[in-house]
Tab-separated table of C-alpha atoms in Angstrom:
chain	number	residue	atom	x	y	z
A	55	UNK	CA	-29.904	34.481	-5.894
A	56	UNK	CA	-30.465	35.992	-9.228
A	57	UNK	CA	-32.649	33.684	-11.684
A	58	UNK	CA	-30.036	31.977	-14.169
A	59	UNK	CA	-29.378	34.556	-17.489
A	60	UNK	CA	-25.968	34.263	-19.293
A	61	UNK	CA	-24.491	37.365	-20.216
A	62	UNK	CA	-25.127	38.228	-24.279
A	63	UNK	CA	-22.284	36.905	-26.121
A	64	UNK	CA	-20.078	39.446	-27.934
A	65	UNK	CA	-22.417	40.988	-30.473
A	66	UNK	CA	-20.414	41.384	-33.884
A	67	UNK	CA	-20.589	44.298	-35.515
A	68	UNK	CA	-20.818	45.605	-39.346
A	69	UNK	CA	-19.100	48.452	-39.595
A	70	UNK	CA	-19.991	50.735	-42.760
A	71	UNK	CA	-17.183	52.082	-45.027
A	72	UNK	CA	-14.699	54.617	-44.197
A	73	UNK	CA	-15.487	57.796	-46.127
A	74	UNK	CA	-14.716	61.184	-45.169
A	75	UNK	CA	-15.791	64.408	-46.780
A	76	UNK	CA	-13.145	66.089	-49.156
A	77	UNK	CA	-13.455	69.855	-49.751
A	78	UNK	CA	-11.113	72.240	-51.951
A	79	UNK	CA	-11.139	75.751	-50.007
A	80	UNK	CA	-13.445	77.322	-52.677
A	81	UNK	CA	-16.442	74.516	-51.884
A	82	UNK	CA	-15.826	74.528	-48.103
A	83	UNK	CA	-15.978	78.362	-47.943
A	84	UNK	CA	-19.061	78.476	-49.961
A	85	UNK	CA	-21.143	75.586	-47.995
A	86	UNK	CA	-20.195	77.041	-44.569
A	87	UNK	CA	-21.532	80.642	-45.584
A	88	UNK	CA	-24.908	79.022	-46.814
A	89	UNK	CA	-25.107	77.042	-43.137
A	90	UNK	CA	-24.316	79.578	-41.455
A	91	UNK	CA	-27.174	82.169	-43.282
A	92	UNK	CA	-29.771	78.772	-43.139
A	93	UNK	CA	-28.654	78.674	-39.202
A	94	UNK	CA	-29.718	82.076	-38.532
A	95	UNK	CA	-33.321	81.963	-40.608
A	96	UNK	CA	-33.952	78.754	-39.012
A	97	UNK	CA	-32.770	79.714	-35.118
A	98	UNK	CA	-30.121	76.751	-35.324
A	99	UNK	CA	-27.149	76.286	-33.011
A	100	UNK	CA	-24.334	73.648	-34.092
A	101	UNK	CA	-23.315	71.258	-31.266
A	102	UNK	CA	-20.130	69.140	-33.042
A	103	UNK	CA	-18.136	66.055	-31.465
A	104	UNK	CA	-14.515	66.064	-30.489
A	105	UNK	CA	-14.555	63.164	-32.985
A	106	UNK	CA	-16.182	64.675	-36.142
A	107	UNK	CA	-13.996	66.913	-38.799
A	108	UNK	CA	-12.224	69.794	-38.439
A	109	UNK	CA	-14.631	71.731	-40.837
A	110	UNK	CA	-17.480	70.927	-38.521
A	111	UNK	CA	-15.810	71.817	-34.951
A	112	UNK	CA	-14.373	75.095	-36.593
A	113	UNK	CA	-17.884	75.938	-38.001
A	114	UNK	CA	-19.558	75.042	-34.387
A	115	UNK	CA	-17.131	77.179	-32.529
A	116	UNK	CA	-17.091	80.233	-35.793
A	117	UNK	CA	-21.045	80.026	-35.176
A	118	UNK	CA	-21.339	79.982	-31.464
A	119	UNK	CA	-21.650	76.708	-30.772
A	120	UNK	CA	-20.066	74.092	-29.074
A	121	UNK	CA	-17.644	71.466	-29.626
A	122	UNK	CA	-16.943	68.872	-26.827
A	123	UNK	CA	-18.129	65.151	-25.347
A	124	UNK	CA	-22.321	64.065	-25.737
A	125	UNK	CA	-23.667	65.300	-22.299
A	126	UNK	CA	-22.051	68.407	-22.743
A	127	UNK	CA	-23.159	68.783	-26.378
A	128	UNK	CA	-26.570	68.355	-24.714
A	129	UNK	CA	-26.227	70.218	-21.641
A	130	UNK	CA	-24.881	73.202	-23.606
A	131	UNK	CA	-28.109	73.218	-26.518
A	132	UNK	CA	-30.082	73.058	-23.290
A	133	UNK	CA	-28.691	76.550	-21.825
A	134	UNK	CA	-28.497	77.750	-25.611
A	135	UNK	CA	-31.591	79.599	-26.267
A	136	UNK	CA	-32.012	79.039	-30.473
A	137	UNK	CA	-35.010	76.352	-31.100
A	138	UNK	CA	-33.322	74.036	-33.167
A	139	UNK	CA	-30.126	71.587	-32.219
A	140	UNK	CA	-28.046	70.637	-35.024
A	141	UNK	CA	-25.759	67.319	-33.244
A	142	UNK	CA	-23.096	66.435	-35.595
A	143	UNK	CA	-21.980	63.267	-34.105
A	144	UNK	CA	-24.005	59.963	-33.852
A	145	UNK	CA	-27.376	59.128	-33.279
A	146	UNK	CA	-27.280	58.451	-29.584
A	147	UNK	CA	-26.056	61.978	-29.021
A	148	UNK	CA	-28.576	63.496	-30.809
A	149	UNK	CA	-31.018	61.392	-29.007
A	150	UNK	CA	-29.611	62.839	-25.463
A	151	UNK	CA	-30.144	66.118	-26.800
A	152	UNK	CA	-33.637	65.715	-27.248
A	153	UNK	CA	-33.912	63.883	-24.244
A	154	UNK	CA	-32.568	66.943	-21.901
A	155	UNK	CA	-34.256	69.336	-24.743
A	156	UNK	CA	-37.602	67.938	-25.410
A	157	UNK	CA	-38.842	71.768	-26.911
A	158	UNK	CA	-36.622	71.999	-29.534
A	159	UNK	CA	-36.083	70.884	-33.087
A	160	UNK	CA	-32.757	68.342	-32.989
A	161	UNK	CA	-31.517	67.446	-36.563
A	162	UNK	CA	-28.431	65.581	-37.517
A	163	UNK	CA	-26.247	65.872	-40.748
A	164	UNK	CA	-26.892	61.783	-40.979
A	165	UNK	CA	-29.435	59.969	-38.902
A	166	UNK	CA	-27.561	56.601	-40.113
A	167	UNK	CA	-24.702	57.479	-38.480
A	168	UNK	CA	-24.766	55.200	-35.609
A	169	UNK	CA	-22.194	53.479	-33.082
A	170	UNK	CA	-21.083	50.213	-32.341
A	171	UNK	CA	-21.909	50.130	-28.571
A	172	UNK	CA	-25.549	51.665	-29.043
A	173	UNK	CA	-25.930	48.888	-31.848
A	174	UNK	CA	-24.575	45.940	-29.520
A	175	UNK	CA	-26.989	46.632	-26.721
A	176	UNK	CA	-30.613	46.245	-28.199
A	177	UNK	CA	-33.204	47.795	-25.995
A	178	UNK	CA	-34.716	44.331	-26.018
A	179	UNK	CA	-32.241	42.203	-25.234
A	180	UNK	CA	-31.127	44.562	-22.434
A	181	UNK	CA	-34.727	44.608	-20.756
A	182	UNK	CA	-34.773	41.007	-20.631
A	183	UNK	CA	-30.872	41.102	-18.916
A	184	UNK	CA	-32.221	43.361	-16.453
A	185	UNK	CA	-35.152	41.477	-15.603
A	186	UNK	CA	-33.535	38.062	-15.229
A	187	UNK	CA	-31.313	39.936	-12.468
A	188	UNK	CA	-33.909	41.967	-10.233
A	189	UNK	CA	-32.135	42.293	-7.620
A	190	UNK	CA	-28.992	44.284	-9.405
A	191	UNK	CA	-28.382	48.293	-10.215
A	192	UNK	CA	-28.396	48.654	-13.823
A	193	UNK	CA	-25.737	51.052	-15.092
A	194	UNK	CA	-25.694	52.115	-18.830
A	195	UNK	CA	-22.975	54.345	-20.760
A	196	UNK	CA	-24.339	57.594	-22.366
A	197	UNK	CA	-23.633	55.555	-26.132
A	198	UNK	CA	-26.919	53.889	-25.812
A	199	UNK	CA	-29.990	54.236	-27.378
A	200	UNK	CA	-32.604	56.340	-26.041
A	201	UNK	CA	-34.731	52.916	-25.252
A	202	UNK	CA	-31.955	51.937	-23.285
A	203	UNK	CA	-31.172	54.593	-21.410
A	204	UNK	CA	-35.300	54.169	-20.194
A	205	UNK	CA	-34.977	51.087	-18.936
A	206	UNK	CA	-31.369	51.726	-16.802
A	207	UNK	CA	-31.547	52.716	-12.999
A	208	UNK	CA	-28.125	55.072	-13.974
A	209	UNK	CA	-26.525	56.639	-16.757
A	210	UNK	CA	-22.858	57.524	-16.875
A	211	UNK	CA	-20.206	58.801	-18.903
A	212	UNK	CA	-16.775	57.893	-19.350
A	213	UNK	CA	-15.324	60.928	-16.759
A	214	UNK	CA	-18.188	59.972	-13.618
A	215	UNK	CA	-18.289	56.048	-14.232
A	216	UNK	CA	-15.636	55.422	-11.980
A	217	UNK	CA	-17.018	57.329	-9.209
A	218	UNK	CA	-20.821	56.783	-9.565
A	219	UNK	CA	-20.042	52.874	-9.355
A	220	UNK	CA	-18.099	53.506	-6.459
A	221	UNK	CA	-20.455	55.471	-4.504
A	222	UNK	CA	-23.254	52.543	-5.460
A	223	UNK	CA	-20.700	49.891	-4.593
A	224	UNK	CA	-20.377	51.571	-1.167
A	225	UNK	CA	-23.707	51.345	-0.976
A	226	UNK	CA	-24.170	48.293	-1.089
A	227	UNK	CA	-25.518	47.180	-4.728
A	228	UNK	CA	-24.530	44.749	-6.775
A	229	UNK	CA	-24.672	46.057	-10.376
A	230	UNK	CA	-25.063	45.061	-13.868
A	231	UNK	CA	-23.104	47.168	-16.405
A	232	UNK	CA	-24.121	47.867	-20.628
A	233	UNK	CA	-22.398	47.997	-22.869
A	234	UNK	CA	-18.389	48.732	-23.568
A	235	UNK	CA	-16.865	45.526	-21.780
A	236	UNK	CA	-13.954	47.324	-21.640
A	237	UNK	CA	-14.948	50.467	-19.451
A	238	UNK	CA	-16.950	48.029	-17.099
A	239	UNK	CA	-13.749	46.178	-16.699
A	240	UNK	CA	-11.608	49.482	-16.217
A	241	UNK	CA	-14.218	50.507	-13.662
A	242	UNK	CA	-14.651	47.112	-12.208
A	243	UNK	CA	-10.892	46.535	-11.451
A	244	UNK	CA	-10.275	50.395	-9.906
A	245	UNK	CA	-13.634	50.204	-7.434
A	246	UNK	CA	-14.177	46.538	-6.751
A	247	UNK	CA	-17.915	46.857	-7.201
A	248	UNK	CA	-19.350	43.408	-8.270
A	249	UNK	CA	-20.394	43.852	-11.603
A	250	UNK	CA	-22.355	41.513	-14.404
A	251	UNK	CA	-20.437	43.014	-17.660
A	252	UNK	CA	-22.670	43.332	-20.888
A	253	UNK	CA	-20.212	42.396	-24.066
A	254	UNK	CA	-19.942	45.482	-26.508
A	255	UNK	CA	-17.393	46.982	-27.486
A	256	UNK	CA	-16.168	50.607	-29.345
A	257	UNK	CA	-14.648	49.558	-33.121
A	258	UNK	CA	-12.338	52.074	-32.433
A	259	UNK	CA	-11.079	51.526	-29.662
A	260	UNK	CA	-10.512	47.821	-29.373
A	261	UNK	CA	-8.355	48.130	-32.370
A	262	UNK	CA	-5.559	49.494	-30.523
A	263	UNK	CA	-2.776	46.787	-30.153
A	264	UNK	CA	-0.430	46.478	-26.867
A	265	UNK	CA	2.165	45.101	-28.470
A	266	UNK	CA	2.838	47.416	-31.192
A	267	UNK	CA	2.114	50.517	-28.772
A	268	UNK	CA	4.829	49.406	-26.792
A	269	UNK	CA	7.017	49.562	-29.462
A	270	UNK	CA	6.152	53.154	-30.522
A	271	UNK	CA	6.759	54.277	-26.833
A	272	UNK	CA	10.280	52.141	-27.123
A	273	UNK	CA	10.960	55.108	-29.854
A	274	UNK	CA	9.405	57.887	-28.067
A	275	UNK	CA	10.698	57.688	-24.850
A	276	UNK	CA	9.603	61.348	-23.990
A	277	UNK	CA	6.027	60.918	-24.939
A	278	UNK	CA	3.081	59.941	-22.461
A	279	UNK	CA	0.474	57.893	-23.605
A	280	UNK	CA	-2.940	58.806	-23.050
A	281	UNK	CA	-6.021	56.303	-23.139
A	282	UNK	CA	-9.431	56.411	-23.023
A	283	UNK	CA	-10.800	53.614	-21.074
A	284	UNK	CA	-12.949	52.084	-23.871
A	285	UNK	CA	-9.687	50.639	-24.482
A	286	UNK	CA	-8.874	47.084	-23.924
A	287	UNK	CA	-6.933	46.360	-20.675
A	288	UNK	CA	-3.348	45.471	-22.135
A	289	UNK	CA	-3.557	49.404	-23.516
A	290	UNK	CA	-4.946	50.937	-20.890
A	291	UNK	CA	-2.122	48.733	-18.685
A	292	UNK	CA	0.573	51.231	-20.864
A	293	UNK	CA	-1.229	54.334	-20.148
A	294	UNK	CA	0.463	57.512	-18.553
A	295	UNK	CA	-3.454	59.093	-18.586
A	296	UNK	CA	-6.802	56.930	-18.561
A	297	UNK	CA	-9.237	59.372	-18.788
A	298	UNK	CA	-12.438	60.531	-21.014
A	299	UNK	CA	-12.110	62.812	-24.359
A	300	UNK	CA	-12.435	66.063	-22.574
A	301	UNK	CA	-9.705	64.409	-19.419
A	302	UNK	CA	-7.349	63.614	-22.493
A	303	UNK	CA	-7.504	67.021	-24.171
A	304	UNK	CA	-6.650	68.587	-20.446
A	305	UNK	CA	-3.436	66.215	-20.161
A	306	UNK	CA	-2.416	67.689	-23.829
A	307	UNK	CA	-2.657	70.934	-22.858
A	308	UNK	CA	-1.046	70.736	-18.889
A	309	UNK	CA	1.631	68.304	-19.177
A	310	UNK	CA	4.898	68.674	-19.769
A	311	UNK	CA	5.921	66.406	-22.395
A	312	UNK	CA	6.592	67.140	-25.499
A	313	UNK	CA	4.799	64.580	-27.010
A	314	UNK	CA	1.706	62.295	-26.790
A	315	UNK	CA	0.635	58.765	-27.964
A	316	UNK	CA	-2.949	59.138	-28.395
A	317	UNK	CA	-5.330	56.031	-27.959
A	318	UNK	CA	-8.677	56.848	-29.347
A	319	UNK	CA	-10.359	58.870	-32.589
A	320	UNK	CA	-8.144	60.419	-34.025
A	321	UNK	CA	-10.647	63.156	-34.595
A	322	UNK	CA	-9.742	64.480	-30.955
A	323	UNK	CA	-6.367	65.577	-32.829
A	324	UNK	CA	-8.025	68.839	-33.607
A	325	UNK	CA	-9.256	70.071	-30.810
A	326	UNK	CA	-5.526	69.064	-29.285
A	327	UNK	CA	-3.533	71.339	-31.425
A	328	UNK	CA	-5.513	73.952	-30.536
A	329	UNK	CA	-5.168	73.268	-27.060
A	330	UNK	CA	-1.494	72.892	-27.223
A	331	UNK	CA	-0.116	73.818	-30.448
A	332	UNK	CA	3.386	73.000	-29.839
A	333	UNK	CA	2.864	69.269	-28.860
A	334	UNK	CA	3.520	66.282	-31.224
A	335	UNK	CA	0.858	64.168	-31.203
A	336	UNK	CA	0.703	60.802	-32.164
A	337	UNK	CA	-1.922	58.073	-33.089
A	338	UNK	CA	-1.892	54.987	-31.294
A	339	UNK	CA	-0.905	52.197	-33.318
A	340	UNK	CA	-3.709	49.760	-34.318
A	341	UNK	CA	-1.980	47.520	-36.538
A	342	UNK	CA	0.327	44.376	-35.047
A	343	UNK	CA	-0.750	40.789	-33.988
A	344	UNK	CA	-4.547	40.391	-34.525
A	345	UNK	CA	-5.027	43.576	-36.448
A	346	UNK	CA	-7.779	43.709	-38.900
A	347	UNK	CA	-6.735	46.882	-40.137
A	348	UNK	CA	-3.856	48.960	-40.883
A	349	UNK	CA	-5.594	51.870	-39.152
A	350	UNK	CA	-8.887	52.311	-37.571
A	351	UNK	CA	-8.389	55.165	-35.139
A	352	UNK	CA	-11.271	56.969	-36.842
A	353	UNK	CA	-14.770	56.202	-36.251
A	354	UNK	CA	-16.653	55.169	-39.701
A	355	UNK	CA	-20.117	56.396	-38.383
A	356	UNK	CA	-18.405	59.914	-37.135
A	357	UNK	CA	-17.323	60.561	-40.837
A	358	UNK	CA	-20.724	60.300	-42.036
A	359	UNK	CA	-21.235	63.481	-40.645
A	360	UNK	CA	-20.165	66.078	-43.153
A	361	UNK	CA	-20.711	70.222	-44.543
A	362	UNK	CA	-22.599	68.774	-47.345
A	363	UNK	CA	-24.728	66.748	-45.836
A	364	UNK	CA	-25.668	69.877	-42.784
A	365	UNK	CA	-26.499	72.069	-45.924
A	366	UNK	CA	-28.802	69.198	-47.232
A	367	UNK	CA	-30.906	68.827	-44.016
A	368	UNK	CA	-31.159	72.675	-43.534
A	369	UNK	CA	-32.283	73.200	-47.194
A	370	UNK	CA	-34.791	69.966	-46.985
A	371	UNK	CA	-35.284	69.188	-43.895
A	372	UNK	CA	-35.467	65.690	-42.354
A	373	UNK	CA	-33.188	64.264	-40.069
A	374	UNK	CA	-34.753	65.668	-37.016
A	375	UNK	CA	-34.759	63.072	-33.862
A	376	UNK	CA	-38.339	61.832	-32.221
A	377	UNK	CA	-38.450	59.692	-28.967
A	378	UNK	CA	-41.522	58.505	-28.093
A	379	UNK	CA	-42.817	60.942	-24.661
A	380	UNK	CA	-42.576	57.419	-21.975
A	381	UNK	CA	-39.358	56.733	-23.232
A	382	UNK	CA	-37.742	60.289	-23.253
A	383	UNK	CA	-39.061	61.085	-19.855
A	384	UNK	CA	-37.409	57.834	-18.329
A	385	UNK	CA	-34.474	58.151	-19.964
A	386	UNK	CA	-34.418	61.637	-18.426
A	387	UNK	CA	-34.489	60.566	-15.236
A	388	UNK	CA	-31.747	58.295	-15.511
A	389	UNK	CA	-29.589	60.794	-16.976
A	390	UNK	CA	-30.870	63.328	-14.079
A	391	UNK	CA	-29.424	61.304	-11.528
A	392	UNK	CA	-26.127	61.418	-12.964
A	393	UNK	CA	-26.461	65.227	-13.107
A	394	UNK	CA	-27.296	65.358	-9.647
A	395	UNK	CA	-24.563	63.348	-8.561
A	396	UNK	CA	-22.246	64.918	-10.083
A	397	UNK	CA	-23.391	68.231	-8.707
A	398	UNK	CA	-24.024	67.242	-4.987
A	399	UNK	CA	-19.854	65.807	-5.405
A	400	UNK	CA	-18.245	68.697	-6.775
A	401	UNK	CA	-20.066	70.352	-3.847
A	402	UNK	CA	-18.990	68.326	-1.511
A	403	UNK	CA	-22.471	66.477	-0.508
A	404	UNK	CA	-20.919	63.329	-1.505
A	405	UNK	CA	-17.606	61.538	0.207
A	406	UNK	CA	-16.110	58.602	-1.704
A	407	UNK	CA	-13.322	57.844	0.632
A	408	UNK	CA	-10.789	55.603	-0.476
């Protein structure tokens, strides 16, 4: 029996202020044609967020780059052969990237852009969960510090959680799960894996309100509603689509509807129209009973990153991530494993069953 340890209580959060960039034509023109000479002297590639602006992903994609979730942001600067990463994004992503990239140079726009599941999950705090329950699989999602990720047996993202916990559950394991409460529970209910639940949460996406989304999909009767499983389970209970940021943009672009209630940063919206400019898209509501806001479906640490701030770092330097060597290289192998498993199932090496 597992030593007695209660799990953390909900960690609150403090969010920072909402502000985003604002560029006339004439400023954003100019500050993407300095980046992009300061990228070339300096052997940069830009690696941008579904989440972050629209000036950003355009610039990542104009320059070669890559826009898309955190483990493919790092998976692609790993193929990419310039020696410095710029991650626009948050600070756990650009601690991935050096994790898979140890060689190169990784800088961010902001290093205080953070996000509210790394920050509710203290590598400390976790240890000491993990130890009190010895005889449990630890399981951490990729927004998690770099500390964390070290001391996990298994790192997943929001696409492979489902199926990794499976495959363990099959296995035999009990597990213990850090730090979105509301993914573990998604993944929880759908594999029946016993599962100690750590008690984060995304700001984002806990906003979104049942009630009122039921509503909107009363007056858009045609639209399917797509969630991403960060969600809490009342919204993800109304869902057409549960499924990660790159899953979501997929169901834009290959079903039929004509339109789509969207449940989680609105920043995705870009990347959506491109994929399917004909479709209507439309933000999950996240006001209604027990809002704090009248909208939050934009992450405040996301729109720290910014064209002002990338010309600032590559002019000045700074902002470039370190992780201690011990750390990195355990949090590597964590990450590996995920890698691994989700190359042995695509080639058919691994059989969930039902």
């Amino acid at each position: 029996m597992s030593p007695a340890f209660p799990v953390p209580v909900r960690p609150v959060i403090q969010q920072p202020p909402m502000v985003e960039e604002v560029l006339d034509d004439a400023e954003r023109e100019t500050l993407k044609a300095r980046i992009k000479t300061l990228m070339k002297q300096q052997d940069a590639v830009l690696v941008a967020h579904y989440y972050t602006s629209a000036d950003l992903q355009d610039l990542a994609e104009e320059t070669g780059g890559c826009v898309s979730d955190s483990l493919e942001m790092a998976r692609f600067g790993h193929a990419h052969p310039a020696k410095t990463l710029i991650v626009a994004g948050v600070k756990f992503m650009g601690e991935t990237a050096k994790i898979l990239n140890p060689e190169k140079r990784v800088i961010m726009p902001d290093l205080g852009a953070e996000c509210s599941l790394d920050l509710a999950c203290p590598a400390d705090e976790f240890t000491a969960f993990c130890d009190a329950h010895p005889d449990r699989v630890s399981v951490v999602y990729a927004n998690t510090s770099a500390a964390v990720k070290a001391r996990a047996d298994w790192v997943v993202t929001s696409g492979i959680a489902a199926k990794i916990v499976k495959y363990l559950h099959q296995q035999g394991h009990k597990l213990l799960w850090a730090p979105d409460r509301h993914l573990g529970d998604y993944v929880q209910r759908i594999t029946g894996a016993d599962m100690l639940l750590w008690q984060g949460s995304c700001v984002v996406h806990e906003a979104f309100k049942a009630e009122a989304l039921k509503k909107l999909r009363t007056e858009h009767p045609d639209a399917a509603v797509l969630v991403h499983p960060e969600s809490p389970e009342a919204v993800i209970a109304l869902a057409d689509v549960v499924g990660s940021t790159t899953q979501l943009i997929e169901a834009v672009r290959t079903l039929p509807n004509p339109e789509f209630i969207v449940a989680t940063d609105n920043g995705i919206f870009h990347k959506m129209h491109a994929a399917a400019p004909g479709k209507i898209l439309l933000e999950a509501p996240t006001a209604g009973e027990g809002a704090t806001c009248t909208s939050c479906a934009h992450c405040p640490w996301m729109a720290m990153n910014g064209l002002r701030k990338l010309v600032a770092v590559l002019e000045n330097g700074g902002n470039e991530i370190h992780i201690e060597e011990s750390i990195r290289a355990r949090a590597r192998l964590s990450i590996q494993k995920m890698l691994d498993f989700a190359a042995a199932e695509k080639a058919g090496h691994i059989q969930l069953g039902d």
